[in-house]
Coordinates of C-alpha atoms in Angstrom, one line a residue:
Chain A
M289 CA 101.7 107.2 128.7
S290 CA 99.3 108.6 131.3
H291 CA 97.4 107.4 134.3
D292 CA 93.7 107.0 134.2
A293 CA 92.0 108.6 137.3
S294 CA 88.7 106.9 136.6
T295 CA 90.2 103.6 137.4
A296 CA 92.1 104.7 140.5
D297 CA 90.2 102.1 142.6
L298 CA 91.5 99.2 140.9
F299 CA 94.3 98.1 143.1
G300 CA 93.4 99.4 146.5
I301 CA 96.0 102.0 147.6
A302 CA 97.0 104.7 145.1
P303 CA 97.0 102.4 142.1
T304 CA 98.0 103.6 138.6
V305 CA 96.4 102.2 135.5
P306 CA 98.6 103.0 132.4
S307 CA 96.9 104.1 129.2
V308 CA 98.1 105.6 125.9
A309 CA 96.2 107.5 123.3
G310 CA 95.6 106.2 119.8
Q311 CA 98.7 106.2 117.5
R312 CA 99.0 106.8 113.7
F313 CA 102.0 106.2 111.5
T314 CA 103.0 104.7 108.2
A315 CA 104.7 101.4 107.3
K316 CA 105.8 99.8 104.1
L317 CA 104.3 96.7 102.6
S318 CA 107.7 95.3 101.3
R319 CA 106.2 92.0 100.1
L320 CA 102.8 90.6 99.3
L321 CA 102.1 86.9 99.1
I322 CA 99.5 84.2 98.6
A323 CA 99.1 80.6 99.8
D324 CA 97.4 79.2 96.7
G325 CA 99.6 76.1 96.3
E326 CA 100.5 73.1 98.5
G327 CA 100.6 73.5 102.3
F328 CA 101.0 76.9 103.7
A329 CA 104.0 78.1 101.6
T330 CA 103.2 81.4 100.0
R331 CA 104.5 83.0 96.9
D332 CA 105.0 86.8 95.9
V333 CA 102.4 88.5 93.9
E334 CA 102.4 92.1 92.7
R335 CA 98.8 92.9 93.6
L336 CA 95.9 91.3 95.4
E337 CA 92.2 92.2 95.3
V338 CA 91.1 91.3 98.9
T339 CA 87.4 90.8 99.8
L340 CA 85.5 90.5 103.0
D341 CA 86.2 86.8 102.6
G342 CA 89.9 87.4 102.7
V343 CA 92.5 86.8 100.0
P344 CA 90.7 85.1 97.0
G345 CA 92.3 81.7 96.3
D346 CA 94.3 81.7 99.5
R347 CA 94.0 78.7 101.9
H348 CA 92.8 81.0 104.6
E349 CA 90.1 82.5 102.6
G350 CA 86.5 82.4 104.0
V351 CA 84.1 84.4 106.1
A352 CA 84.0 81.3 108.4
R353 CA 86.6 78.7 109.2
P354 CA 86.4 75.4 111.0
A355 CA 87.5 75.5 114.7
D356 CA 91.0 74.0 115.1
S357 CA 93.5 73.4 117.9
R358 CA 94.1 77.1 118.3
V359 CA 90.6 77.4 119.7
P360 CA 90.3 74.1 121.8
W361 CA 87.2 75.5 123.6
Y362 CA 85.2 75.0 120.4
P363 CA 84.4 71.5 119.0
R364 CA 86.9 70.6 116.4
G365 CA 85.4 71.6 113.0
A366 CA 82.7 73.8 114.3
P367 CA 82.2 76.8 112.0
I368 CA 83.5 80.0 113.5
R369 CA 83.9 83.4 112.0
N370 CA 87.3 83.7 110.3
S371 CA 89.4 86.4 111.9
R372 CA 92.6 84.8 110.7
Q373 CA 92.4 85.6 107.0
V374 CA 95.7 87.3 106.6
T375 CA 99.1 86.5 108.1
I376 CA 101.5 89.5 108.6
L377 CA 105.2 89.3 109.5
A378 CA 108.0 91.6 110.2
P379 CA 111.6 91.1 108.9
D380 CA 113.3 92.1 112.1
E381 CA 111.2 89.6 114.0
L382 CA 112.1 86.9 111.5
D383 CA 115.8 87.7 111.8
E384 CA 115.5 87.2 115.6
I385 CA 113.7 83.9 115.2
A386 CA 116.6 82.8 112.9
R387 CA 119.2 84.0 115.4
R388 CA 117.6 82.2 118.1
L389 CA 117.4 79.0 116.1
G390 CA 120.9 79.3 114.9
V391 CA 120.1 79.3 111.2
A392 CA 120.9 81.7 108.4
Q393 CA 117.3 82.8 107.8
V394 CA 113.6 82.1 108.2
K395 CA 111.9 83.2 105.1
P396 CA 108.3 84.6 105.3
E397 CA 107.1 82.4 102.4
W398 CA 108.1 79.3 104.4
I399 CA 105.6 80.0 107.1
G400 CA 102.4 81.2 105.5
S401 CA 103.1 85.0 105.3
N402 CA 100.6 87.1 103.2
M403 CA 102.3 90.3 104.0
V404 CA 105.7 91.6 105.1
L405 CA 105.6 94.9 106.8
E406 CA 108.5 97.2 107.4
G407 CA 108.7 100.0 110.0
I408 CA 106.6 98.6 112.8
P409 CA 108.7 97.9 115.9
R410 CA 107.5 94.8 117.8
L411 CA 104.8 94.1 115.1
T412 CA 103.7 90.9 116.9
Q413 CA 102.7 93.0 120.0
L414 CA 100.3 95.3 118.0
P415 CA 97.1 95.4 119.9
P416 CA 93.9 93.7 118.6
G417 CA 91.8 96.3 116.9
T418 CA 94.6 98.0 115.1
R419 CA 93.6 99.0 111.6
L420 CA 95.9 98.9 108.4
H421 CA 94.7 101.2 105.6
F422 CA 95.9 100.7 102.1
P423 CA 96.1 103.2 99.4
G424 CA 93.5 101.6 97.2
G425 CA 91.0 101.7 100.1
A426 CA 91.3 98.2 101.4
A427 CA 91.6 97.9 105.2
L428 CA 92.6 95.1 107.6
A429 CA 91.9 94.7 111.3
V430 CA 94.5 93.0 113.5
E431 CA 92.8 90.0 115.3
A432 CA 95.8 89.0 117.5
E433 CA 99.3 87.8 117.9
N434 CA 99.9 84.6 115.9
M435 CA 101.0 81.8 118.2
P436 CA 103.7 79.7 116.6
C437 CA 102.9 76.1 115.9
R438 CA 104.8 72.9 115.1
H439 CA 103.5 72.9 111.6
A440 CA 105.3 76.1 110.8
G441 CA 108.4 74.8 112.6
K442 CA 108.4 71.6 110.4
A443 CA 108.1 73.8 107.4
V444 CA 111.3 75.8 108.5
G445 CA 113.0 72.5 109.4
A446 CA 112.5 71.3 105.8
F447 CA 115.1 73.9 104.8
Y448 CA 117.6 72.7 107.3
P449 CA 117.5 69.0 107.0
D450 CA 120.7 68.5 109.1
M451 CA 119.0 70.0 112.1
E452 CA 116.6 67.9 114.3
G453 CA 113.6 69.0 116.4
M454 CA 113.1 72.2 114.5
D455 CA 109.3 71.9 114.8
V456 CA 109.5 72.2 118.6
A457 CA 112.4 74.6 118.6
F458 CA 110.5 77.0 116.4
V459 CA 107.5 77.1 118.7
K460 CA 109.8 78.3 121.4
A461 CA 112.0 80.6 119.4
A462 CA 109.2 82.3 117.6
K463 CA 107.0 83.1 120.6
G464 CA 106.2 86.8 120.6
L465 CA 107.8 87.2 117.2
R466 CA 105.5 85.2 114.6
G467 CA 103.5 88.4 113.6
V468 CA 99.9 88.9 113.7
V469 CA 96.7 87.6 111.9
A470 CA 94.1 90.0 110.6
W471 CA 90.8 90.1 108.8
V472 CA 89.6 92.2 106.0
E473 CA 87.5 95.2 107.1
R474 CA 87.0 96.7 103.7
A475 CA 87.7 95.2 100.3
G476 CA 90.0 96.7 97.7
E477 CA 93.3 96.3 95.7
I478 CA 96.5 96.0 97.6
V479 CA 99.9 96.6 95.7
A480 CA 103.3 95.3 96.8
G481 CA 105.6 98.1 97.9
C482 CA 102.9 100.5 98.9
E483 CA 102.7 102.6 102.0
V484 CA 100.4 101.4 104.7
S485 CA 98.6 103.7 107.2
I486 CA 98.5 102.1 110.7
R487 CA 96.0 103.2 113.3
V488 CA 96.5 101.9 116.7
P489 CA 93.5 102.3 119.0
A490 CA 93.8 103.9 122.4
Q491 CA 95.0 101.4 125.0
R492 CA 94.2 100.9 128.6
I493 CA 95.1 98.0 130.8
W494 CA 91.9 96.4 132.1
V495 CA 92.0 94.4 135.4
R496 CA 89.0 93.1 137.1
Chain B
M88 CA 100.5 93.6 136.6
S89 CA 104.0 92.9 135.7
H90 CA 106.8 94.4 133.7
D91 CA 107.9 93.0 130.3
A92 CA 111.6 92.8 130.0
S93 CA 111.4 92.2 126.3
T94 CA 110.1 95.8 125.8
A95 CA 112.8 97.4 128.0
D96 CA 114.0 99.5 125.2
L97 CA 110.8 101.4 124.6
F98 CA 111.3 104.6 126.5
G99 CA 115.0 105.0 126.6
I100 CA 116.2 104.7 130.2
A101 CA 114.9 102.0 132.4
P102 CA 111.4 102.0 131.0
T103 CA 108.6 99.8 132.3
V104 CA 105.9 98.6 130.1
P105 CA 103.0 97.1 131.9
S106 CA 101.3 93.9 130.9
V107 CA 98.8 91.7 132.6
A108 CA 98.0 87.9 131.9
G109 CA 94.7 86.7 130.5
Q110 CA 91.8 86.7 132.9
R111 CA 88.7 84.4 133.2
F112 CA 85.6 84.9 135.2
T113 CA 81.9 84.7 135.0
A114 CA 79.2 87.3 134.5
K115 CA 75.4 87.1 134.4
L116 CA 73.2 87.8 131.3
S117 CA 70.5 89.6 133.2
R118 CA 68.6 90.7 130.0
L119 CA 68.6 89.7 126.4
L120 CA 67.0 92.0 123.9
I121 CA 66.4 92.5 120.1
A122 CA 66.0 95.6 118.0
D123 CA 63.3 94.2 115.6
G124 CA 61.0 97.3 115.6
E125 CA 61.2 100.9 114.9
G126 CA 64.5 102.8 115.4
F127 CA 67.0 101.2 117.7
A128 CA 64.8 100.6 120.8
T129 CA 65.0 97.0 121.8
R130 CA 62.6 94.5 123.6
D131 CA 63.3 91.6 125.9
V132 CA 63.3 88.1 124.6
E133 CA 63.9 84.9 126.5
R134 CA 66.2 83.4 124.1
L135 CA 67.9 84.2 120.7
E136 CA 69.7 81.9 118.3
V137 CA 72.6 84.0 117.1
T138 CA 74.4 83.2 113.8
L139 CA 77.6 84.4 112.3
D140 CA 75.5 87.2 110.8
G141 CA 74.5 88.4 114.3
V142 CA 71.1 88.5 115.8
P143 CA 68.4 87.4 113.3
G144 CA 65.9 90.1 112.6
D145 CA 67.9 92.6 114.5
R146 CA 68.6 96.0 112.8
H147 CA 72.3 95.3 113.2
E148 CA 72.2 91.8 111.6
G149 CA 74.6 91.3 108.8
V150 CA 78.1 89.9 108.0
A151 CA 78.7 93.3 106.4
R152 CA 77.3 96.8 107.1
P153 CA 77.5 100.1 105.2
A154 CA 80.1 102.5 106.5
D155 CA 78.6 105.3 108.6
S156 CA 79.8 108.3 110.5
R157 CA 81.6 106.2 113.0
V158 CA 84.1 105.3 110.4
P159 CA 84.6 108.5 108.6
W160 CA 87.8 107.3 106.9
Y161 CA 85.6 105.0 104.7
P162 CA 83.3 106.4 101.9
R163 CA 79.7 106.7 103.4
G164 CA 77.9 103.5 102.5
A165 CA 80.8 101.4 101.5
P166 CA 80.3 97.8 102.6
I167 CA 82.6 96.9 105.5
R168 CA 82.8 93.9 107.7
N169 CA 80.2 94.2 110.5
S170 CA 82.0 94.0 113.8
R171 CA 79.1 95.9 115.6
Q172 CA 76.4 93.1 115.5
V173 CA 75.7 93.0 119.3
T174 CA 75.4 96.0 121.8
I175 CA 76.2 95.1 125.3
L176 CA 75.6 97.3 128.4
A177 CA 76.2 97.3 132.1
P178 CA 73.6 98.4 134.7
D179 CA 76.1 100.2 136.9
E180 CA 77.4 102.2 133.9
L181 CA 73.8 103.1 133.0
D182 CA 73.2 104.2 136.5
E183 CA 76.2 106.5 136.3
I184 CA 75.1 108.0 133.0
A185 CA 71.7 108.7 134.6
R186 CA 73.3 110.3 137.6
R187 CA 75.5 112.6 135.4
L188 CA 72.4 113.6 133.3
G189 CA 70.3 114.2 136.4
V190 CA 67.6 111.8 135.4
A191 CA 66.0 108.9 137.2
Q192 CA 67.2 106.3 134.9
V193 CA 68.6 105.4 131.4
K194 CA 67.1 102.2 130.3
P195 CA 69.1 99.7 128.3
E196 CA 66.1 99.2 125.8
W197 CA 66.1 102.9 125.0
I198 CA 69.6 102.8 123.5
G199 CA 69.8 99.7 121.5
S200 CA 71.0 97.2 124.1
N201 CA 71.0 93.5 123.1
M202 CA 72.5 92.3 126.3
V203 CA 72.8 93.5 129.8
L204 CA 75.7 91.9 131.7
E205 CA 76.1 91.9 135.4
G206 CA 79.3 91.4 137.2
I207 CA 81.9 93.1 134.9
P208 CA 83.4 96.2 136.5
R209 CA 84.1 98.9 133.9
L210 CA 82.5 96.9 131.1
T211 CA 83.1 99.6 128.6
Q212 CA 86.8 99.4 129.0
L213 CA 87.0 95.6 128.3
P214 CA 89.9 95.2 125.8
P215 CA 89.2 94.3 122.1
G216 CA 89.4 90.6 121.6
T217 CA 87.7 89.7 124.8
R218 CA 85.5 86.6 124.3
L219 CA 82.1 85.9 125.8
H220 CA 81.2 82.2 125.9
F221 CA 77.5 81.1 126.5
P222 CA 76.4 77.8 127.9
G223 CA 74.8 76.8 124.5
G224 CA 78.1 77.2 122.7
A225 CA 77.6 80.5 121.2
A226 CA 80.4 83.0 121.6
L227 CA 80.9 86.7 121.0
A228 CA 84.1 88.7 120.4
V229 CA 84.4 92.3 121.7
E230 CA 85.2 94.7 119.0
A231 CA 85.5 97.9 120.9
E232 CA 84.0 100.5 123.3
N233 CA 80.8 101.9 121.9
M234 CA 81.1 105.7 121.4
P235 CA 78.0 107.4 122.5
C236 CA 76.2 109.3 119.7
R237 CA 73.5 112.0 119.5
H238 CA 70.8 109.5 118.2
A239 CA 71.0 107.6 121.4
G240 CA 70.9 110.8 123.3
K241 CA 67.8 111.9 121.4
A242 CA 66.1 108.5 122.3
V243 CA 66.8 109.1 126.0
G244 CA 65.6 112.6 125.7
A245 CA 62.2 111.4 124.3
F246 CA 61.6 110.0 127.8
Y247 CA 62.4 113.4 129.5
P248 CA 60.5 115.8 127.3
D249 CA 61.0 118.6 129.8
M250 CA 64.8 118.6 129.4
E251 CA 66.5 120.2 126.5
G252 CA 69.7 119.3 124.7
M253 CA 69.7 115.7 125.9
D254 CA 71.2 114.5 122.6
V255 CA 74.3 116.5 123.3
A256 CA 74.4 116.0 127.0
F257 CA 74.2 112.2 126.5
V258 CA 77.2 112.1 124.3
K259 CA 79.2 113.8 127.1
A260 CA 77.8 112.0 130.0
A261 CA 77.9 108.5 128.5
K262 CA 81.6 108.7 127.3
G263 CA 83.4 105.6 128.6
L264 CA 80.1 104.2 129.9
R265 CA 78.1 103.3 126.9
G266 CA 79.2 99.5 126.8
V267 CA 80.8 97.7 124.0
V268 CA 79.9 96.2 120.7
A269 CA 80.7 92.7 119.7
W270 CA 80.4 90.2 116.8
V271 CA 79.4 86.6 116.8
E272 CA 82.4 84.2 116.6
R273 CA 80.3 81.0 117.0
A274 CA 76.6 80.5 116.4
G275 CA 74.2 79.0 119.1
E276 CA 71.3 79.7 121.4
I277 CA 71.6 82.3 124.1
V278 CA 69.1 82.3 127.0
A279 CA 68.3 85.2 129.2
G280 CA 69.6 84.8 132.8
C281 CA 72.5 82.5 131.9
E282 CA 76.0 82.6 133.1
V283 CA 78.5 83.9 130.7
S284 CA 82.2 82.9 130.8
I285 CA 84.4 85.9 130.1
R286 CA 88.0 85.5 128.7
V287 CA 90.1 88.7 128.6
P288 CA 93.2 88.1 126.5
A289 CA 96.6 89.0 127.9
Q290 CA 97.3 92.8 127.6
R291 CA 100.4 94.8 127.0
I292 CA 100.6 98.4 126.2
W293 CA 102.1 99.0 122.8
V294 CA 104.0 102.2 122.0
R295 CA 105.8 102.8 118.9

């Protein structure tokens, strides 16, 4: 981490604006899944051929999507570009959600996961613009942190019928741990178990 | 700027990882332009009806684009999602480029600008994921800083025929000042001179 002299006027007296250079490393795609059934439950597949529209047959496929409650500044249903084609989760973050909820586990396939990636600490905090490159040539771009919703919480609650209020509890417990959503930058085949090359862009805190 | 306790394990002993909350403010769209002629020179228009494909008739229109030298990790010409539909510049940054080059001015229409925005300090450093909302309902998402290239430098040099090596000089002088590129999140009409609502997402430096 370094300090960017060109932004030294930001905070008045002797401010420091942190920045970091781009980072590259590899992670492992431990599971690959598709939401092609009821609701947003997903099931494992060995391989997927993603396109610029996303995952063929997946409920989040599409170059556009209707605006929903996640983007309340747009009229409900207005077509917007779909930057939420792929849902990515990390096993250590799911474990932490389960711990906070006091349950044995929260499985990725319960809450719409398309990919489980191992080897990325604090996956949910990966910056927007991070690229994921797959051996077959496919590439994804991280849109943003996935904000937990009550629908996912309800899906988790269905596996713990003795617990009440899981929908609301999940929203709180999963904050900052629910992974990221991404869009397909380049089409190609993705195979479960493969290595994924991660490129995190240079970062710099911007303050007006 | 605050420190995020949840990332307190990042650097070993008592580390601090800076973060800032989301920011909202307004800017002014002082000029609106289109590249519908030769090369990437642009011309002023009073209004544009942008779509999810970008600016109709503009050379950067398209839901996809062929991979070029900016993304050398993809095979040249491979179709990738077009996140560079709109080029946005700031007048104060152009002035600084001109000063560094020792020329009277660098005009936005020489180097492919679709929009000139006033009121955003260090526009080029706006974080990826920043949204620009226009009064008619259209919205753009910032992809990234636009890295200066020799083609743009050559275009500037054409207006200063007595100066040599402008293509290379521009690449150096415009680093960190060449604005940002963006994609259309929601279609709609955009009118020159309008106010633009800027939403900068919460930021957090991620270090592996």
